[in-house]
Amino acid sequence: MSGVWLCLRVVLMAAGLMGTAVSAAAQGSAPPVTALRAARLIVGDGTTVDDPVIVVRGDRVVAVGPRATTSIPPGARIIDLPGHTLLPGFIDAHVHLTSGDNDGGDMAVLRETAAHAGIYGVANARKTLDAGFTTVRDAGANYYAEVALRELIAKRVVPGPRIFASGPALGITGGHADVNGWSPTLMIPGTGIIVDGPDEVRKAVRTNVKYGADQVKIVATGGILSVGDAATASQFEDIELRTAVEEATRLGRKVMAHAHGADGLKAAIRAGVASIEHGSLIDDEGIALAKEKGTVIVPTLLILDEIVKRGAERGVPPYAIAKGRQVEPERRRRLRAAYAAGVKFALGTDATGDLHGRNGEEFQLMAEQLGAPPMEVIRMGTQYAAQLIGSEEIGVVATGHFADLVAVQGDPLRDLRVLAKPAFVMKGGAVVKSAALERSSTTR
Ligand SMILES: [Zn+2]
């Protein structure tokens, strides 16, 4: 194994690659050209290429194909990744990048400021990128902190994934997006925007779009981490759900709906949301509706597993652990049934607190719990997630797409767990992680 690392290091060092990949472009000369070679490529669309070459110019892929038929332009920097599998940069369709706690945000609302959210966001963005996730859909944040993070990552002020932001989630008074169980005299705001009735829903959608939301997050049922509501109970009227979707659609945005219970979940699907987050208790009618409408389920297995198995040590409140355990057995059966019936899925972890950076563990969980084959699971975290987000520049390694690439050692089609430990990450043509270089520099 050390030979592999050494080989990669030598090639990278000879090319002077680290830290200088973008300097030529910054100086106004022609964008640098880089060629990556590896044992195999998982394209993201269900196909593979053995002995692949990927040619990158600036931030884009300009050629991809087998080594025998893909020419490398003269003067290109070459990155050799022997024994590795290249994949598209991973996409997590449900994170909370600016969240630093494990309790769903109640304590953050009580004790923390916008500055906390921003600083957590910077730290979590780095961890997420190092885990190979070059794009995320953020599923709700206070203070529009993730919008600011998105802009400063795009300006290269701090490293991080491409972010599709929601702003604060929309929820009802006393619901999952509210902070409950305290004295009325305290006047505590929600963890999201608290709205009741279609007029307030419409205003909140417009407000979020005004401040930079790429999609709209609504809370259609109770939650696991919230106090005083049942995860199974619906939390919006149909007219409120429809208003959210109509207004978002008018403004060119999709809607993602948090939903555990079957009734709220079906109401959200009927209203036309793009995705159901969690989807725990989807019933047969919900499965049929999701198939008919093309609604995607983002099952967020990692966080629910962590709450049930390690909730106490992670600081999750006891009421939330009890709620998680109550839903758990049925959730596994229902999500498996939904996958078997042909409902579309995309990968999302609901990463908060100390889960940031562990996003890649979701691949193996999806294979185990949904009964999905490895190639399909990989597409859930690449191509299908890109389709859900609505971007045609990511999710598949193809000419014209962003050069967002991950390399893992070994073959993920044999063992998905290798996806949790990427050795190499490129985002927009710039090398942002190379385990090879880190390891070598400590031994020399
Ligand atoms: Zn979430």
Coordinates of C-alpha atoms and ligand atoms in Angstrom, one line a residue:
M1 CA 0.0 0.0 0.0
S2 CA 2.8 2.4 0.8
G3 CA 4.0 2.0 -2.8
V4 CA 0.6 3.3 -4.0
W5 CA 0.8 6.3 -1.8
L6 CA 4.4 7.0 -2.8
C7 CA 3.5 6.7 -6.4
L8 CA 0.7 9.3 -6.1
R9 CA 2.8 11.6 -4.1
V10 CA 5.7 11.5 -6.6
V11 CA 3.5 12.3 -9.5
L12 CA 1.7 15.1 -7.7
M13 CA 4.9 16.6 -6.4
A14 CA 6.6 16.4 -9.8
A15 CA 3.6 18.2 -11.3
G16 CA 3.8 20.8 -8.5
L17 CA 0.0 20.3 -8.2
M18 CA -0.9 21.0 -4.6
G19 CA -1.9 24.5 -4.0
T20 CA -1.1 25.7 -7.5
A21 CA -3.9 24.1 -9.6
V22 CA -5.7 27.4 -9.9
S23 CA -2.9 29.8 -10.0
A24 CA -2.4 29.8 -13.8
A25 CA -6.1 30.7 -14.2
A26 CA -5.8 33.4 -11.6
Q27 CA -2.9 34.9 -13.5
G28 CA -5.0 35.0 -16.7
S29 CA -3.1 32.4 -18.7
A30 CA -4.8 29.3 -20.2
P31 CA -6.5 27.1 -17.5
P32 CA -4.4 24.2 -16.3
V33 CA -5.0 20.8 -17.7
T34 CA -5.0 17.8 -15.5
A35 CA -5.4 14.1 -16.4
L36 CA -6.4 11.5 -13.8
R37 CA -5.8 7.8 -14.2
A38 CA -7.1 5.0 -11.9
A39 CA -8.0 1.3 -11.9
R40 CA -11.7 2.0 -12.6
L41 CA -14.3 4.7 -12.9
I42 CA -17.9 4.5 -11.6
V43 CA -19.4 7.1 -13.9
G44 CA -22.5 7.8 -11.8
D45 CA -25.1 6.8 -14.4
G46 CA -24.8 3.1 -13.7
T47 CA -21.9 2.4 -16.0
T48 CA -18.2 1.8 -15.3
V49 CA -14.9 2.3 -17.2
D50 CA -11.8 0.2 -16.6
D51 CA -8.4 1.9 -16.8
P52 CA -10.1 5.3 -17.2
V53 CA -8.6 8.7 -18.1
I54 CA -10.4 11.9 -17.0
V55 CA -9.1 15.1 -18.5
V56 CA -9.9 18.3 -16.6
R57 CA -9.4 21.8 -17.9
G58 CA -10.1 24.6 -15.4
D59 CA -13.1 23.5 -13.3
R60 CA -14.6 21.2 -15.9
V61 CA -14.2 17.7 -17.3
V62 CA -13.3 17.9 -20.9
A63 CA -12.7 14.3 -21.8
V64 CA -13.5 10.9 -20.1
G65 CA -13.0 7.4 -21.4
P66 CA -10.8 4.3 -21.5
R67 CA -7.0 4.9 -21.4
A68 CA -6.6 3.2 -24.8
T69 CA -8.8 5.7 -26.6
T70 CA -8.6 8.9 -24.6
S71 CA -5.6 11.1 -25.4
I72 CA -4.0 13.3 -22.8
P73 CA -3.0 16.7 -24.1
P74 CA 0.7 17.5 -24.1
G75 CA 1.8 19.3 -21.0
A76 CA -1.0 18.1 -18.8
R77 CA -0.4 17.3 -15.2
I78 CA -1.0 13.7 -14.5
I79 CA -2.5 12.3 -11.3
D80 CA -2.1 8.5 -11.0
L81 CA -4.3 6.7 -8.6
P82 CA -3.3 3.0 -9.0
G83 CA -5.7 0.5 -7.3
H84 CA -8.2 3.3 -6.8
T85 CA -11.8 3.8 -8.0
L86 CA -12.8 7.2 -9.2
L87 CA -16.4 8.4 -8.8
P88 CA -18.3 11.6 -9.2
G89 CA -18.1 13.9 -6.1
F90 CA -20.7 12.7 -3.7
I91 CA -23.9 14.6 -3.0
D92 CA -25.7 14.6 0.4
A93 CA -29.3 15.8 -0.1
H94 CA -30.0 16.5 3.5
V95 CA -27.5 18.2 5.9
H96 CA -27.5 21.0 8.4
L97 CA -24.1 22.4 7.9
T98 CA -24.4 25.3 10.3
S99 CA -25.6 23.0 13.2
G100 CA -23.1 22.1 15.8
D101 CA -25.3 20.3 18.3
N102 CA -27.0 17.0 18.5
D103 CA -30.4 17.9 20.0
G104 CA -32.2 19.3 16.9
G105 CA -31.4 22.9 17.6
D106 CA -33.3 23.8 20.7
M107 CA -30.2 24.7 22.7
A108 CA -28.7 26.5 19.8
V109 CA -31.8 28.8 19.7
L110 CA -31.5 29.4 23.4
R111 CA -27.8 29.9 23.8
E112 CA -26.1 30.6 20.4
T113 CA -25.9 33.4 17.9
A114 CA -25.6 33.8 14.2
A115 CA -21.8 33.8 14.7
H116 CA -21.9 30.3 16.2
A117 CA -23.9 29.1 13.2
G118 CA -21.4 30.6 10.8
I119 CA -18.3 29.2 12.6
Y120 CA -19.9 25.8 12.9
G121 CA -20.6 26.0 9.2
V122 CA -17.0 26.7 8.3
A123 CA -15.8 23.7 10.3
N124 CA -18.5 21.4 9.1
A125 CA -18.1 22.4 5.4
R126 CA -14.4 21.3 5.6
K127 CA -15.3 18.0 7.2
T128 CA -18.0 17.4 4.6
L129 CA -15.7 18.1 1.7
D130 CA -12.9 15.9 3.1
A131 CA -15.5 13.1 3.2
G132 CA -15.9 13.4 -0.6
F133 CA -19.1 15.3 -0.6
T134 CA -18.6 18.1 -3.1
T135 CA -22.3 19.1 -3.1
V136 CA -24.9 19.3 -0.3
R137 CA -28.5 20.3 -0.1
D138 CA -28.8 22.1 3.2
A139 CA -32.2 21.2 4.8
G140 CA -32.6 24.2 7.1
A141 CA -30.5 26.8 9.0
N142 CA -31.1 29.9 11.0
Y143 CA -29.9 33.4 10.2
Y144 CA -29.4 32.3 6.5
A145 CA -26.0 31.3 7.7
E146 CA -25.7 28.6 5.1
V147 CA -26.5 31.1 2.4
A148 CA -23.5 33.2 3.5
L149 CA -21.4 30.0 3.7
R150 CA -22.5 29.1 0.1
E151 CA -21.3 32.5 -1.1
L152 CA -18.0 32.5 0.7
I153 CA -17.2 28.9 -0.4
A154 CA -18.0 30.0 -4.0
K155 CA -15.6 32.9 -3.6
R156 CA -13.0 30.5 -2.2
V157 CA -12.8 32.4 1.2
V158 CA -13.2 29.0 2.9
P159 CA -13.2 25.4 1.6
G160 CA -16.4 23.5 1.4
P161 CA -19.0 21.8 -0.8
R162 CA -21.4 23.5 -3.3
I163 CA -24.4 24.3 -1.2
F164 CA -28.0 24.4 -2.1
A165 CA -29.6 26.4 0.7
S166 CA -33.1 26.3 2.2
G167 CA -33.0 29.1 4.8
P168 CA -35.1 28.4 7.9
A169 CA -37.6 25.5 7.5
L170 CA -41.3 26.5 7.6
G171 CA -43.4 24.9 10.4
I172 CA -46.5 25.4 12.5
T173 CA -46.8 26.8 15.9
G174 CA -45.9 24.1 18.4
G175 CA -44.6 21.8 15.7
H176 CA -41.2 20.3 14.8
A177 CA -39.7 23.6 13.7
D178 CA -40.8 25.3 16.9
V179 CA -39.1 25.3 20.3
N180 CA -41.6 23.8 22.8
G181 CA -42.0 23.0 26.5
W182 CA -40.9 26.4 27.9
S183 CA -42.9 29.1 29.7
P184 CA -45.0 31.3 27.4
T185 CA -43.4 34.4 29.0
L186 CA -40.0 33.5 27.4
M187 CA -41.2 34.2 23.8
I188 CA -38.6 31.8 22.3
P189 CA -38.4 31.8 18.5
G190 CA -38.5 28.6 16.5
T191 CA -35.6 26.7 15.0
G192 CA -37.4 27.6 11.7
I193 CA -40.0 30.2 10.6
I194 CA -43.3 29.6 12.4
V195 CA -46.2 30.0 10.1
D196 CA -50.0 29.4 10.4
G197 CA -52.3 29.7 7.5
P198 CA -51.6 30.1 3.8
D199 CA -50.9 33.8 3.9
E200 CA -48.1 33.3 6.4
V201 CA -46.8 30.3 4.4
R202 CA -46.7 32.4 1.2
K203 CA -44.9 35.2 2.9
A204 CA -42.3 32.9 4.4
V205 CA -41.6 31.2 1.1
R206 CA -41.1 34.7 -0.5
T207 CA -38.9 35.8 2.4
N208 CA -36.6 32.7 2.1
V209 CA -36.3 33.2 -1.6
K210 CA -35.5 36.9 -1.1
Y211 CA -32.7 36.0 1.2
G212 CA -31.2 33.4 -1.0
A213 CA -32.9 30.0 -0.7
D214 CA -32.4 27.6 -3.5
Q215 CA -35.3 25.4 -2.3
V216 CA -38.0 25.5 0.3
K217 CA -38.1 23.2 3.3
I218 CA -41.4 22.5 5.0
V219 CA -42.2 20.4 8.1
A220 CA -45.3 18.3 7.3
T221 CA -45.3 16.1 10.4
G222 CA -44.0 15.9 13.9
G223 CA -40.4 15.0 14.4
I224 CA -38.1 12.8 16.5
L225 CA -35.9 15.5 18.1
S226 CA -38.7 18.0 18.9
V227 CA -40.5 18.3 22.2
G228 CA -44.3 17.9 22.6
D229 CA -45.2 16.6 19.1
A230 CA -45.8 13.1 17.8
A231 CA -43.6 12.1 14.8
T232 CA -46.7 10.4 13.3
A233 CA -49.0 13.5 13.5
S234 CA -49.6 15.8 10.5
Q235 CA -48.6 19.4 11.0
F236 CA -50.0 21.5 8.1
E237 CA -53.4 21.7 6.5
D238 CA -53.6 20.7 2.8
I239 CA -54.1 24.3 1.8
E240 CA -50.9 25.3 3.6
L241 CA -48.9 22.6 1.9
R242 CA -50.3 23.4 -1.5
T243 CA -49.6 27.1 -1.0
A244 CA -46.0 26.4 -0.2
V245 CA -45.5 24.3 -3.3
E246 CA -47.4 26.8 -5.6
E247 CA -45.5 29.8 -4.3
A248 CA -42.1 28.0 -4.5
T249 CA -42.9 26.7 -8.0
R250 CA -43.8 30.2 -9.1
L251 CA -40.4 31.4 -7.9
G252 CA -38.6 28.5 -9.6
R253 CA -37.9 26.5 -6.4
K254 CA -38.6 22.9 -5.4
V255 CA -40.0 21.9 -2.0
M256 CA -38.6 19.4 0.4
A257 CA -40.9 18.1 3.1
H258 CA -39.9 16.6 6.4
A259 CA -42.4 13.8 7.1
H260 CA -42.5 10.7 9.2
G261 CA -46.2 9.9 9.6
A262 CA -48.2 8.4 6.7
D263 CA -51.0 11.0 6.5
G264 CA -48.8 14.1 6.5
L265 CA -46.4 12.4 4.1
K266 CA -49.2 11.7 1.6
A267 CA -50.6 15.2 2.0
A268 CA -47.2 16.6 1.1
I269 CA -46.8 14.3 -1.9
R270 CA -50.3 15.2 -3.2
A271 CA -49.4 18.9 -2.8
G272 CA -46.4 18.3 -5.2
V273 CA -43.3 18.4 -3.1
A274 CA -40.1 17.1 -4.8
S275 CA -38.9 15.0 -1.9
I276 CA -40.0 13.5 1.4
E277 CA -37.3 13.7 4.0
H278 CA -37.2 10.6 6.4
G279 CA -40.4 9.0 5.0
S280 CA -40.4 6.6 8.0
L281 CA -43.9 5.4 8.1
I282 CA -44.9 5.6 4.4
D283 CA -47.9 3.2 3.8
D284 CA -48.9 1.4 0.6
E285 CA -51.0 4.3 -0.6
G286 CA -48.1 6.6 0.0
I287 CA -45.8 4.3 -2.0
A288 CA -48.3 4.3 -4.9
L289 CA -48.6 8.2 -4.7
A290 CA -44.8 8.7 -4.6
K291 CA -44.4 6.4 -7.7
E292 CA -47.1 8.2 -9.6
K293 CA -45.8 11.7 -8.8
G294 CA -42.1 10.9 -9.0
T295 CA -41.5 12.0 -5.4
V296 CA -38.1 11.1 -4.1
I297 CA -37.5 9.8 -0.5
V298 CA -34.4 10.9 1.3
P299 CA -34.4 8.4 4.2
T300 CA -31.6 9.9 6.5
L301 CA -30.7 6.5 7.9
L302 CA -27.5 7.6 9.6
I303 CA -29.0 10.1 12.1
L304 CA -32.0 7.8 13.0
D305 CA -29.6 4.9 13.5
E306 CA -27.4 7.1 15.7
I307 CA -30.3 8.4 17.8
V308 CA -31.5 4.8 18.5
K309 CA -28.1 3.2 19.0
R310 CA -25.9 5.9 20.5
G311 CA -28.4 8.7 21.4
A312 CA -27.5 8.9 25.1
E313 CA -23.8 9.2 24.6
R314 CA -24.3 11.8 21.8
G315 CA -26.3 14.0 24.1
V316 CA -29.7 13.4 22.5
P317 CA -32.5 14.1 25.0
P318 CA -34.3 10.9 26.4
Y319 CA -37.7 11.9 24.9
A320 CA -36.1 11.9 21.4
I321 CA -34.4 8.6 21.9
A322 CA -37.8 7.1 22.9
K323 CA -39.5 8.6 19.9
G324 CA -36.8 7.2 17.6
R325 CA -37.1 3.7 19.1
Q326 CA -40.8 3.8 18.7
V327 CA -40.6 4.5 14.9
E328 CA -37.5 2.3 14.2
P329 CA -38.9 -1.2 13.5
E330 CA -41.7 0.0 11.3
R331 CA -39.5 2.5 9.5
R332 CA -37.1 -0.2 8.3
R333 CA -40.0 -2.3 6.9
R334 CA -41.7 0.6 5.2
L335 CA -38.7 2.1 3.5
R336 CA -37.6 -1.3 2.3
A337 CA -41.1 -1.8 0.8
A338 CA -41.0 1.6 -0.8
Y339 CA -37.6 0.8 -2.5
A340 CA -38.8 -2.7 -3.6
A341 CA -41.9 -1.1 -5.1
G342 CA -39.8 1.3 -7.3
V343 CA -39.9 4.6 -5.4
K344 CA -36.9 6.8 -6.2
F345 CA -34.4 7.4 -3.4
A346 CA -31.6 9.9 -2.9
L347 CA -28.9 9.9 -0.2
G348 CA -29.2 12.2 2.7
T349 CA -27.7 11.9 6.2
D350 CA -29.4 14.7 8.2
A351 CA -25.9 15.4 9.4
T352 CA -25.9 17.7 12.5
G353 CA -23.5 17.9 15.4
D354 CA -20.7 15.3 15.3
L355 CA -22.1 13.5 12.2
H356 CA -20.6 16.0 9.8
G357 CA -17.8 14.2 8.0
R358 CA -19.4 10.8 8.5
N359 CA -21.7 11.3 5.5
G360 CA -20.2 8.4 3.5
E361 CA -21.4 5.9 6.0
E362 CA -24.9 6.4 4.6
F363 CA -24.0 4.4 1.4
Q364 CA -23.6 1.1 3.3
L365 CA -26.7 1.8 5.5
M366 CA -28.8 2.3 2.4
A367 CA -27.7 -1.0 0.9
E368 CA -28.4 -2.8 4.2
Q369 CA -31.7 -1.3 5.1
L370 CA -33.3 -0.7 1.7
G371 CA -31.9 -3.9 0.1
A372 CA -30.5 -1.9 -2.8
P373 CA -27.5 -3.1 -4.9
P374 CA -24.3 -1.1 -4.6
M375 CA -24.5 0.5 -8.0
E376 CA -27.9 1.9 -7.2
V377 CA -26.9 3.1 -3.8
I378 CA -24.0 5.0 -5.5
R379 CA -26.4 6.6 -7.9
M380 CA -28.6 7.7 -5.0
G381 CA -25.6 9.6 -3.7
T382 CA -24.5 11.0 -7.1
Q383 CA -26.8 11.1 -10.1
Y384 CA -30.2 10.7 -8.4
A385 CA -29.3 13.4 -5.8
A386 CA -28.2 15.7 -8.6
Q387 CA -31.5 15.2 -10.4
L388 CA -33.4 15.9 -7.1
I389 CA -31.4 19.1 -6.6
G390 CA -32.0 20.0 -10.3
S391 CA -28.4 20.5 -11.4
E392 CA -27.2 19.1 -14.7
E393 CA -23.5 19.9 -14.0
I394 CA -22.9 17.4 -11.2
G395 CA -23.6 13.8 -10.2
V396 CA -22.1 12.1 -13.3
V397 CA -18.6 12.2 -14.6
A398 CA -19.2 13.6 -18.1
T399 CA -17.8 16.1 -20.5
G400 CA -18.9 19.7 -19.6
H401 CA -19.7 18.8 -15.9
F402 CA -17.8 20.2 -13.0
A403 CA -14.6 18.3 -12.3
D404 CA -15.9 17.1 -8.9
L405 CA -14.2 13.7 -8.3
V406 CA -13.5 11.3 -5.5
A407 CA -11.1 8.4 -5.4
V408 CA -11.4 5.5 -3.0
Q409 CA -9.0 2.6 -2.5
G410 CA -10.4 -0.7 -3.8
D411 CA -13.8 -1.4 -5.4
P412 CA -16.9 0.1 -3.8
L413 CA -19.1 -2.3 -5.8
R414 CA -17.6 -5.1 -3.7
D415 CA -17.6 -3.1 -0.4
L416 CA -19.5 0.1 -0.1
R417 CA -17.7 0.9 3.2
V418 CA -14.6 2.2 1.3
L419 CA -16.8 5.2 0.3
A420 CA -16.6 6.5 3.8
K421 CA -12.8 7.0 3.6
P422 CA -11.9 8.7 0.4
A423 CA -8.2 9.0 -0.4
F424 CA -8.5 11.9 -2.8
V425 CA -11.1 14.6 -3.5
M426 CA -11.2 17.2 -6.3
K427 CA -13.8 19.9 -6.4
G428 CA -14.1 22.1 -9.5
G429 CA -10.7 21.0 -10.8
A430 CA -8.8 21.8 -7.6
V431 CA -7.4 19.0 -5.4
V432 CA -8.9 19.6 -2.0
K433 CA -7.8 16.4 -0.3
S434 CA -5.1 13.8 -0.9
A435 CA -4.5 11.3 1.9
A436 CA -1.4 10.2 0.0
L437 CA 0.3 13.6 0.4
E438 CA -0.8 13.9 4.1
R439 CA 0.6 10.5 4.9
S440 CA 3.8 11.0 3.0
S441 CA 4.6 14.3 4.6
T442 CA 4.5 12.8 8.0
T443 CA 7.0 10.1 7.1
R444 CA 9.6 12.2 5.3
Ligands
ZN1 ZN -33.0 17.6 8.9

